PDB file of C-alpha atoms in Angstrom:
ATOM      1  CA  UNK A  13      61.332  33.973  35.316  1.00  0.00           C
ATOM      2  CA  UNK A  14      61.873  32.256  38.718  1.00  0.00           C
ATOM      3  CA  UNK A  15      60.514  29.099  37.897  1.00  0.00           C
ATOM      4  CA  UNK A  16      62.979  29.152  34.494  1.00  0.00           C
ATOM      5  CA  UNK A  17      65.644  30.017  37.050  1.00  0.00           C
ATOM      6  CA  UNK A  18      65.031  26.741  39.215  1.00  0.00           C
ATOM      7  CA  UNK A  19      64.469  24.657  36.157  1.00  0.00           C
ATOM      8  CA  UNK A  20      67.663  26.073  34.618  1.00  0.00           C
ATOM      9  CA  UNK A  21      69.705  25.049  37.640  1.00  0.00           C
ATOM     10  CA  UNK A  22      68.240  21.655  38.203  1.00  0.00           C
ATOM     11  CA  UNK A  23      69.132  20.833  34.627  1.00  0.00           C
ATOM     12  CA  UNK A  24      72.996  21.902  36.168  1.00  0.00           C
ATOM     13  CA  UNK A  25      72.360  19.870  38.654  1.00  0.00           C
ATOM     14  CA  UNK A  26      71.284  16.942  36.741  1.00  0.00           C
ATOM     15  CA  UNK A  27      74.441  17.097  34.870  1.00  0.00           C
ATOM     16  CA  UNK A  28      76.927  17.275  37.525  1.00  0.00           C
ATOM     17  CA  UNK A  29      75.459  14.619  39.117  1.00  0.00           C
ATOM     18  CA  UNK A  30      76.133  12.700  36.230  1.00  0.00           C
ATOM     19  CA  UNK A  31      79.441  13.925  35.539  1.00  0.00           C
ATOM     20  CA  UNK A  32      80.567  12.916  39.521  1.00  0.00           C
ATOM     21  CA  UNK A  33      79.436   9.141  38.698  1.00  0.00           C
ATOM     22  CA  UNK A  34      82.793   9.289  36.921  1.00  0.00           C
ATOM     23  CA  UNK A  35      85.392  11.291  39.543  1.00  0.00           C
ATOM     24  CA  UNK A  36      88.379  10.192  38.216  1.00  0.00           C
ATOM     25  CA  UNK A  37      88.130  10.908  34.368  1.00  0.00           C
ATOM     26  CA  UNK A  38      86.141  14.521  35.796  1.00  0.00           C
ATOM     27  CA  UNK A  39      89.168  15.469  37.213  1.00  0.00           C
ATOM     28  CA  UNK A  40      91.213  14.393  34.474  1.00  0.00           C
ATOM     29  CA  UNK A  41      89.778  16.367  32.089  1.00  0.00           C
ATOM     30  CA  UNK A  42      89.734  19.586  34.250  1.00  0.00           C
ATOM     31  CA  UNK A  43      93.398  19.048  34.586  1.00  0.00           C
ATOM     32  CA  UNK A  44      94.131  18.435  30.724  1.00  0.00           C
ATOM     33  CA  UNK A  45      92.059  21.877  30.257  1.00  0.00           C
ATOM     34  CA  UNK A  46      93.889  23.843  32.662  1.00  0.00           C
ATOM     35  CA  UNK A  47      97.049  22.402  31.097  1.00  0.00           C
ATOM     36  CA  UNK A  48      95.986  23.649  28.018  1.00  0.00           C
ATOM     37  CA  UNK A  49      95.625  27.187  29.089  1.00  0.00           C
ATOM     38  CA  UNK A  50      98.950  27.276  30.677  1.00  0.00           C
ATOM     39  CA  UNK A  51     100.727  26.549  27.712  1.00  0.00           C
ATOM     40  CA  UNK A  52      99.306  29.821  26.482  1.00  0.00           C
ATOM     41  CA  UNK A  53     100.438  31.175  29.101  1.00  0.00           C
ATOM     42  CA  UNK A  54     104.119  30.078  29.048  1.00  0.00           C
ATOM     43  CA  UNK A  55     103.907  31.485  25.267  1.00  0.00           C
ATOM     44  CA  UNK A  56     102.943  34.929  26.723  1.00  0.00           C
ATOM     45  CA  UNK A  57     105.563  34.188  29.315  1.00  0.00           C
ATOM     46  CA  UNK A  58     108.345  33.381  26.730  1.00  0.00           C
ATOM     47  CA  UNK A  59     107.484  35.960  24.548  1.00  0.00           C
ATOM     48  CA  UNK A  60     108.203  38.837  27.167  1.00  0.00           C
ATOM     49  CA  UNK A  61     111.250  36.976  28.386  1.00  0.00           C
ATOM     50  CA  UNK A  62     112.434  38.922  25.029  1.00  0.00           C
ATOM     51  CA  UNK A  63     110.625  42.345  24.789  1.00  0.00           C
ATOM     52  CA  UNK A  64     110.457  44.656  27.509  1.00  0.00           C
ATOM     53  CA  UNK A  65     106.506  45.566  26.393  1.00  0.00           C
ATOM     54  CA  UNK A  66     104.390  45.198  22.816  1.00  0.00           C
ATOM     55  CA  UNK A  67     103.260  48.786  21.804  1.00  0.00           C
ATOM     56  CA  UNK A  68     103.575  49.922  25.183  1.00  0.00           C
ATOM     57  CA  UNK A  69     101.960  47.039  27.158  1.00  0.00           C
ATOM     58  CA  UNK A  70     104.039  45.611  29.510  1.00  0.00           C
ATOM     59  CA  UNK A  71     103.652  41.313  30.763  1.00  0.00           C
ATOM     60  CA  UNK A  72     101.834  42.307  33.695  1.00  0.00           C
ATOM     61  CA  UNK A  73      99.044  44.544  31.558  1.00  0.00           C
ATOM     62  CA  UNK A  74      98.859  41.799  28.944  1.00  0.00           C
ATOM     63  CA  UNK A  75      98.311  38.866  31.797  1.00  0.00           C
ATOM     64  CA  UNK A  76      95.751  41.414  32.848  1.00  0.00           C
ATOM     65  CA  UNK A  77      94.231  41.497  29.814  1.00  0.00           C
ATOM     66  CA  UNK A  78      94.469  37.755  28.462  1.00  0.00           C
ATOM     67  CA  UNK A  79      92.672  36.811  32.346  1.00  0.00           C
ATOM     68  CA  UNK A  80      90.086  38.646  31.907  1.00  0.00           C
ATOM     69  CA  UNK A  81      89.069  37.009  27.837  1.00  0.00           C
ATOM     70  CA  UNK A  82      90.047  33.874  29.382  1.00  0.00           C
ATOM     71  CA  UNK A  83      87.639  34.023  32.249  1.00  0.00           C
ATOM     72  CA  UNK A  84      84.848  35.369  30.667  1.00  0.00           C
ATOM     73  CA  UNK A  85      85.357  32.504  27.592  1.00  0.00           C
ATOM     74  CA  UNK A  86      85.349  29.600  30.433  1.00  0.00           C
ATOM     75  CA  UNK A  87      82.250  30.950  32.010  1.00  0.00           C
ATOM     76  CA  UNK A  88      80.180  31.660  28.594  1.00  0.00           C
ATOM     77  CA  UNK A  89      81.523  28.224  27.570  1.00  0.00           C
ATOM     78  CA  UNK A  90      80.332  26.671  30.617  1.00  0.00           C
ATOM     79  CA  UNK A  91      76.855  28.120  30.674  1.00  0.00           C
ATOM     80  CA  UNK A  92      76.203  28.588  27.085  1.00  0.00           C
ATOM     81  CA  UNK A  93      78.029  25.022  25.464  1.00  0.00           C
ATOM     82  CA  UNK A  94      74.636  23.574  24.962  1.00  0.00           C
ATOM     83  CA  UNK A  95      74.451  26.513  22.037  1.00  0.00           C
ATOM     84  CA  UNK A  96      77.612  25.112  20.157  1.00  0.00           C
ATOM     85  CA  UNK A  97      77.165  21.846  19.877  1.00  0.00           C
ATOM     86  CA  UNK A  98      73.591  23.024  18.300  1.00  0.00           C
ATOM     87  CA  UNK A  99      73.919  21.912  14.844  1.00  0.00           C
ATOM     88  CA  UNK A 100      74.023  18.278  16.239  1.00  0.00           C
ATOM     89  CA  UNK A 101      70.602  18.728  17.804  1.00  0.00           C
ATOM     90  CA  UNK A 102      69.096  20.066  14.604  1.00  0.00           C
ATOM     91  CA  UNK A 103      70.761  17.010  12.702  1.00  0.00           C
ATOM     92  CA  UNK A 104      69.283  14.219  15.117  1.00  0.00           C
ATOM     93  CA  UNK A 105      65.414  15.714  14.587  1.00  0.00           C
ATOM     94  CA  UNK A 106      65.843  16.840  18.720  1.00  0.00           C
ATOM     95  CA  UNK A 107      64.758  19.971  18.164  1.00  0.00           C
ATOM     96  CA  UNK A 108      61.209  18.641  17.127  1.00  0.00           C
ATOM     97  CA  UNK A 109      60.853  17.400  20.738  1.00  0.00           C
ATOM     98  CA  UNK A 110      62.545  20.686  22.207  1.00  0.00           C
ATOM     99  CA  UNK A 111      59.372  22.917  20.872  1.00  0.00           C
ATOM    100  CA  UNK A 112      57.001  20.825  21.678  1.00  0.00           C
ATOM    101  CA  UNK A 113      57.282  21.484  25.268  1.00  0.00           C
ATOM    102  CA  UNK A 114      55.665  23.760  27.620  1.00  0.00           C
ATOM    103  CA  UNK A 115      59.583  25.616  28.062  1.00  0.00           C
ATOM    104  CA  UNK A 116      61.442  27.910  26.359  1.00  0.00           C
ATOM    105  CA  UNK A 117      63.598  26.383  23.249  1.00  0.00           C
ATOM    106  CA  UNK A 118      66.135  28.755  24.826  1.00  0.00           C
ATOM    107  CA  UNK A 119      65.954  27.470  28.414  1.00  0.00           C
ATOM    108  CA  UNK A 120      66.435  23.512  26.719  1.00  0.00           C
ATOM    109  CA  UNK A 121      68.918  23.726  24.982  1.00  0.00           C
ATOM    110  CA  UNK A 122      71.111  25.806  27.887  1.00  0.00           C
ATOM    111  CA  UNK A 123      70.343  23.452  29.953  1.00  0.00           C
ATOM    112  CA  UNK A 124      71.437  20.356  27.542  1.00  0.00           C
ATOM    113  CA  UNK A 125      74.794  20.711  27.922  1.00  0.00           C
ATOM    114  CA  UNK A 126      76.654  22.317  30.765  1.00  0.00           C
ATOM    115  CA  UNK A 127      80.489  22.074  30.337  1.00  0.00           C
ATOM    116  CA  UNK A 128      82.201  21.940  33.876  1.00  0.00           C
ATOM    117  CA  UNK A 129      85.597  21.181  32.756  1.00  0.00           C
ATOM    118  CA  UNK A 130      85.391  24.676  31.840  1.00  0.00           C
ATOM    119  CA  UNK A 131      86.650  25.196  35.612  1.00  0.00           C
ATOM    120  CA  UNK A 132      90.089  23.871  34.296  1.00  0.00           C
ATOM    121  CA  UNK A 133      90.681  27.244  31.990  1.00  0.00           C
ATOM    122  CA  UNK A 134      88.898  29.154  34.749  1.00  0.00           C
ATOM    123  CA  UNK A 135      92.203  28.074  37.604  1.00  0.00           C
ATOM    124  CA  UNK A 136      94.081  29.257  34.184  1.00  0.00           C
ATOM    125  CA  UNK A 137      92.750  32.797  34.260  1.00  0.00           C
ATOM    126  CA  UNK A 138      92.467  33.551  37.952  1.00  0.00           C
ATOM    127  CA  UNK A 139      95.985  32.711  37.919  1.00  0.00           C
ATOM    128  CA  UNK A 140      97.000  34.573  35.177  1.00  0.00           C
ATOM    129  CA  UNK A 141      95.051  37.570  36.700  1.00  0.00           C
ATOM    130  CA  UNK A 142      96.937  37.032  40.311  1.00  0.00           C
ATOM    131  CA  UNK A 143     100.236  37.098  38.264  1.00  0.00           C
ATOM    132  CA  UNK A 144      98.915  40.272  36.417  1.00  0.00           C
ATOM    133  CA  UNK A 145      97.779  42.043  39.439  1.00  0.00           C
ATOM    134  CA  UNK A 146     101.338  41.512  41.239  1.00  0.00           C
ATOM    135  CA  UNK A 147     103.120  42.729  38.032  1.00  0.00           C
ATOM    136  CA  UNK A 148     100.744  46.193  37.123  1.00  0.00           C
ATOM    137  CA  UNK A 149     101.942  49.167  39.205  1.00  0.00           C
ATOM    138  CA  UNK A 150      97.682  50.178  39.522  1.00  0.00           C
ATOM    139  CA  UNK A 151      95.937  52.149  41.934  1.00  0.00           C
ATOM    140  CA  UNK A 152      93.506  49.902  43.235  1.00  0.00           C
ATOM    141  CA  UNK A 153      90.110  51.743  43.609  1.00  0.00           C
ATOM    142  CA  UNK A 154      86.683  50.593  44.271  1.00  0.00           C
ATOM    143  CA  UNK A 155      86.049  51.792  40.403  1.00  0.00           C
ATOM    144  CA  UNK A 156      88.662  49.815  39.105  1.00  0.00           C
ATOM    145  CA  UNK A 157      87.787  46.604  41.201  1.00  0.00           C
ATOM    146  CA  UNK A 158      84.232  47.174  39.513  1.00  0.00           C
ATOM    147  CA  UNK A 159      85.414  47.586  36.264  1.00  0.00           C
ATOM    148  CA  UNK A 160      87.221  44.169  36.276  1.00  0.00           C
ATOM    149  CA  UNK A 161      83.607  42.022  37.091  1.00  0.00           C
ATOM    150  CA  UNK A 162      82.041  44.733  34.703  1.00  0.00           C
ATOM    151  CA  UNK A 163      84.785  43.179  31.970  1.00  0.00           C
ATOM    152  CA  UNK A 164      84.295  39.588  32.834  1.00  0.00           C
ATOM    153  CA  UNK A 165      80.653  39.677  33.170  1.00  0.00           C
ATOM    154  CA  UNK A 166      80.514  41.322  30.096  1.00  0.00           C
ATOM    155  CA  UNK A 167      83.144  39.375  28.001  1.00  0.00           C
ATOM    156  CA  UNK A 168      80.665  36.265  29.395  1.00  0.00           C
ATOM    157  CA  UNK A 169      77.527  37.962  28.037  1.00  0.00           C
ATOM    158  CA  UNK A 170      79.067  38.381  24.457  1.00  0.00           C
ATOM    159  CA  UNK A 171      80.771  35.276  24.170  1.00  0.00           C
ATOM    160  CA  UNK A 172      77.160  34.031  24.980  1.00  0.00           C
ATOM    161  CA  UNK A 173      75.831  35.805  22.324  1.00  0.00           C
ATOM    162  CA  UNK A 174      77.818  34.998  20.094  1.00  0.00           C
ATOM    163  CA  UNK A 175      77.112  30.855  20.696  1.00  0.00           C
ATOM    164  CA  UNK A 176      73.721  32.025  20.393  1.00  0.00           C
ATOM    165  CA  UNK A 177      74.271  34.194  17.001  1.00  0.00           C
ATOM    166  CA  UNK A 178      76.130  30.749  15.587  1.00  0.00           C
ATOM    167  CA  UNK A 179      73.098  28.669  17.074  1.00  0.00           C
ATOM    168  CA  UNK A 180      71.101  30.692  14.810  1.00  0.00           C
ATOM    169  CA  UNK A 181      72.669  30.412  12.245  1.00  0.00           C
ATOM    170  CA  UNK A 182      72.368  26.111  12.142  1.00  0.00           C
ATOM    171  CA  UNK A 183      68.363  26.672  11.450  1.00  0.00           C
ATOM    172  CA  UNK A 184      69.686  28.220   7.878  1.00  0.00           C
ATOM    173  CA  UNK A 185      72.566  25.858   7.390  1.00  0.00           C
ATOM    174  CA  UNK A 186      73.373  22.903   9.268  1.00  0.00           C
ATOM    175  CA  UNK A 187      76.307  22.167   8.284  1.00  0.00           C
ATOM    176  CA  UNK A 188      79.040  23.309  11.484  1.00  0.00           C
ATOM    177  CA  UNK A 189      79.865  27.050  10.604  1.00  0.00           C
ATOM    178  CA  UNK A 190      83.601  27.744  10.908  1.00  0.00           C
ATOM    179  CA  UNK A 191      83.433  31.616  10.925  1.00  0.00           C
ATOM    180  CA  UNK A 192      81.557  31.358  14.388  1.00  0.00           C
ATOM    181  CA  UNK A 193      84.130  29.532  15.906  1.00  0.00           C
ATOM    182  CA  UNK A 194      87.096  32.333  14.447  1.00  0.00           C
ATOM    183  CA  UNK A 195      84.605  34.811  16.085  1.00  0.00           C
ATOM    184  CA  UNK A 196      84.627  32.528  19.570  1.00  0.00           C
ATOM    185  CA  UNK A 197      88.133  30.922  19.514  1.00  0.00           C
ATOM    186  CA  UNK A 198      89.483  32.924  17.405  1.00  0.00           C
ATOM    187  CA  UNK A 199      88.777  36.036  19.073  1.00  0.00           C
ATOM    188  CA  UNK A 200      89.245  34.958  22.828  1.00  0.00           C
ATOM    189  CA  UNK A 201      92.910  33.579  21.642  1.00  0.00           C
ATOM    190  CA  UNK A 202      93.480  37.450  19.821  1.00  0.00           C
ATOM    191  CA  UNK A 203      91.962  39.264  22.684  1.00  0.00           C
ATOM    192  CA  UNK A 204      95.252  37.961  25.001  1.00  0.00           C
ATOM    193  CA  UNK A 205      96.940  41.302  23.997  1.00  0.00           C
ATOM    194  CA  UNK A 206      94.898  44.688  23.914  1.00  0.00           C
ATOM    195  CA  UNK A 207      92.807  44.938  20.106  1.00  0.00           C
ATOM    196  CA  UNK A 208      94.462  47.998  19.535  1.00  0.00           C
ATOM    197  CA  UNK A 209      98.127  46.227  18.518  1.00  0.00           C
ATOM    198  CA  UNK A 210      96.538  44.499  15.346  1.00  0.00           C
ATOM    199  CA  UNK A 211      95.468  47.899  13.843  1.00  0.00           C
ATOM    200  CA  UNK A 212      93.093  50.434  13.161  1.00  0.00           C
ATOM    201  CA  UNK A 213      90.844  48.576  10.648  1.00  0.00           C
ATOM    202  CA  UNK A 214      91.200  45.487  13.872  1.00  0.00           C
ATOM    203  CA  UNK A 215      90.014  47.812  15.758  1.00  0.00           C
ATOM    204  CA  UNK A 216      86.914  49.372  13.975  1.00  0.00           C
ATOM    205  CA  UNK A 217      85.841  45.762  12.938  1.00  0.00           C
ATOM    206  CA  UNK A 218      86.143  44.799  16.957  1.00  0.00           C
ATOM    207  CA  UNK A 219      84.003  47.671  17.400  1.00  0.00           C
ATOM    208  CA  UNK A 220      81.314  47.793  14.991  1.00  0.00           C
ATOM    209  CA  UNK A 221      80.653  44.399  13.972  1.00  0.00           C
ATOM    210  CA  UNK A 222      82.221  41.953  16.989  1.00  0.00           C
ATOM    211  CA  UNK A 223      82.366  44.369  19.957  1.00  0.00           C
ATOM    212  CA  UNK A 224      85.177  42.666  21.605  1.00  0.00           C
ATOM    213  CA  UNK A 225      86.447  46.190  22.476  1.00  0.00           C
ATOM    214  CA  UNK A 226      83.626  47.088  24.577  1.00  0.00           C
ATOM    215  CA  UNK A 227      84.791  44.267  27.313  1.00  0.00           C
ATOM    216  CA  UNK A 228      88.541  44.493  26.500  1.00  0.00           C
ATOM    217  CA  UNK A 229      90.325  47.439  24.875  1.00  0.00           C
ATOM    218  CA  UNK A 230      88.211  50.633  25.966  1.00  0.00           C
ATOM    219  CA  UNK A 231      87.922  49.376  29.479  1.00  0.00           C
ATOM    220  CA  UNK A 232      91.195  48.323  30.209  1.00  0.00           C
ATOM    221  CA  UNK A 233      92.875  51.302  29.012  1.00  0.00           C
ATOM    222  CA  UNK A 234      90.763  52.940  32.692  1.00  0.00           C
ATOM    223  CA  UNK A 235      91.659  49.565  34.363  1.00  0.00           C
ATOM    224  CA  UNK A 236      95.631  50.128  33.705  1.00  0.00           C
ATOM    225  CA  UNK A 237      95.550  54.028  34.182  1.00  0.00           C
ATOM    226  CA  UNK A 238      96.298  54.875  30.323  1.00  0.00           C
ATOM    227  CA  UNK A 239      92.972  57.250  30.608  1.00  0.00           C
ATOM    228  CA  UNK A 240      91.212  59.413  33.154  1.00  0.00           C
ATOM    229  CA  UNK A 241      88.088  58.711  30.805  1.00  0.00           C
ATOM    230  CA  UNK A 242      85.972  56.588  33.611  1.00  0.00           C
ATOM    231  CA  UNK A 243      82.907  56.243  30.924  1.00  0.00           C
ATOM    232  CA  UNK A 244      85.200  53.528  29.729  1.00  0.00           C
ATOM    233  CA  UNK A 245      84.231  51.626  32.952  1.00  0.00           C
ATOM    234  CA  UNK A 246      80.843  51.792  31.650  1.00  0.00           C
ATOM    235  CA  UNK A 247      81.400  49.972  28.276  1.00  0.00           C
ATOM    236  CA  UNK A 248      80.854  46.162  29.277  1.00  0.00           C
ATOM    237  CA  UNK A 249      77.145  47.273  29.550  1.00  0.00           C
ATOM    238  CA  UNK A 250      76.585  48.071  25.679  1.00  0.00           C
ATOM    239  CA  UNK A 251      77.029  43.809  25.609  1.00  0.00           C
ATOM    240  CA  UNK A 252      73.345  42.851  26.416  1.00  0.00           C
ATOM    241  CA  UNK A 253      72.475  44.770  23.371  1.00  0.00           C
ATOM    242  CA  UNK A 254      74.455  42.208  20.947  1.00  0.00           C
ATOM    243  CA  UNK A 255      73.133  39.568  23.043  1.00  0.00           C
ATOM    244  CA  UNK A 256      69.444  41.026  22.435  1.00  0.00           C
ATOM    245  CA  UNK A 257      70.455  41.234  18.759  1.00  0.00           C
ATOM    246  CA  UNK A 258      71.874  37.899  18.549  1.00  0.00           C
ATOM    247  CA  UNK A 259      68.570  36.869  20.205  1.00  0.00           C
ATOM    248  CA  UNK A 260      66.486  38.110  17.262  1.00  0.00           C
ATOM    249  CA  UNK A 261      68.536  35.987  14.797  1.00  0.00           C
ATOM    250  CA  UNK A 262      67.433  32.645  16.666  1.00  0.00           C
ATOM    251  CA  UNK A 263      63.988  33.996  16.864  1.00  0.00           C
ATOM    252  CA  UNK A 264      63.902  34.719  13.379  1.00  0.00           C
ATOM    253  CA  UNK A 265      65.594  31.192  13.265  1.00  0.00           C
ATOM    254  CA  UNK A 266      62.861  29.069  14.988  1.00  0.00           C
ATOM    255  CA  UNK A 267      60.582  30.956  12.798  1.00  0.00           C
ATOM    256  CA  UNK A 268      62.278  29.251   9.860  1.00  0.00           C
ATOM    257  CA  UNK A 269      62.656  25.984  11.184  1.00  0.00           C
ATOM    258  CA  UNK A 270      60.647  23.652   9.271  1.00  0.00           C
ATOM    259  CA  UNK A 271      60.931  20.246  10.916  1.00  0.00           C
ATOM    260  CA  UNK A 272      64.442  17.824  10.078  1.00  0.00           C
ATOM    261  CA  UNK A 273      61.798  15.501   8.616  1.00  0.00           C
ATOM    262  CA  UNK A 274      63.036  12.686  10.658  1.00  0.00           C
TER     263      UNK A 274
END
């Protein structure tokens, strides 16, 4: 596991030496992300400039919310990019080459692609959260401090999983699978205002199929004070398990692959 570790992070720093050969456009494009996370946030902005609150959620609490997706999207995005550009590897014939190393197909294909313009949307959220923080009347307690990383570190773990689960699913079809990226995108542009405005049958599905709830809704109603329920805290840690299932599909996937035949 160690030695992965090192490997892992001298792929990363491979790549950013790489990316620093060319400062200028680096920078660029960390700006024109950041700029595009903004202009979500003006729309958030602009939409409270006329409503009070949206089902009881005031600017602040919904700034708190959309941080915390946002965050936890850069960071999965960063580490875990290599995943959704997969179908491109299985296209080219790469991942012949990939398993016939001594390394873990896993550990490769991380460490193809690591996306640090991702920082740009990362400024976006800490931002958003400062804003958030200013505007919530909460009582700041060493649980609620650790249930904000809990609901980043989480979001990041299933926003990994599923890139992984969509991974998985190029060794049955390569062709680039649009429902993933309504499950990714999609869901990290919904999950700006709490899950539980879109509905009860939003809800259950964010529950029992795409847990988004588990690092977003349940959580943050102990985060804002809307529960004395502290297990809520505690939800961000049923996330490894749809990682560990979303594992099983690629394993099941590699066990499938049958050579590109180029």
């Amino acid at each position: 596991m160690r030695k992965s570790i090192r490997l892992y992070f001298m792929y990363v720093s491979a790549i950013l030496k790489s990316s620093m050969q060319y400062k200028a456009s680096f920078f660029l494009m960390i700006a024109g992300r950041f700029f595009i996370g903004f202009n979500e946030f003006l729309g958030i902005y602009f939409l409270f400039s006329g409503f009070s609150d949206i089902k009881g959620y005031t600017y602040g609490e919904v700034l708190m919310c959309y941080s915390v997706m946002e965050m936890s999207f850069a960071l999965s995005e960063c580490i875990a990019s290599g995943f959704s550009s997969f179908a491109g590897i299985i296209k080219r014939g790469e991942f012949d080459r990939i398993l016939v190393r001594p390394l873990s197909p896993v550990l490769q294909v991380l460490g193809s692609r690591f996306d640090l313009a991702r920082i740009g949307p990362m400024i976006t959220g800490v931002i958003m959260l400062v804003l958030g923080i200013q505007s919530c009347q909460i009582s700041w307690t060493a649980g609620r401090v650790i249930t904000l990383i809990f609901m980043i570190a989480g979001g990041t773990v299933l926003f990994t999983g599923l890139f992984l689960a969509g991974a998985s699913i190029c060794f049955f079809s390569i062709a680039e699978t649009k429902l993933v990226n309504i499950l990714t995108y999609g869901g990290k542009t919904h999950g700006k205002y709490p899950i539980d405005i879109y509905g009860k049958n939003m809800m259950k599905f964010c529950t029992y199929v795409i847990p988004y709830t588990l690092v977003q809704y349940y959580p943050l109603q102990y985060l804002l004070g809307k529960t004395d329920t502290w297990q809520y805290a505690l939800f961000p840690f049923g996330t490894p398990v749809f990682l560990g299932l979303s594992y099983m599909l690629w394993r099941a996937g590699v066990r499938h692959y049958k050579s590109s035949g180029s």
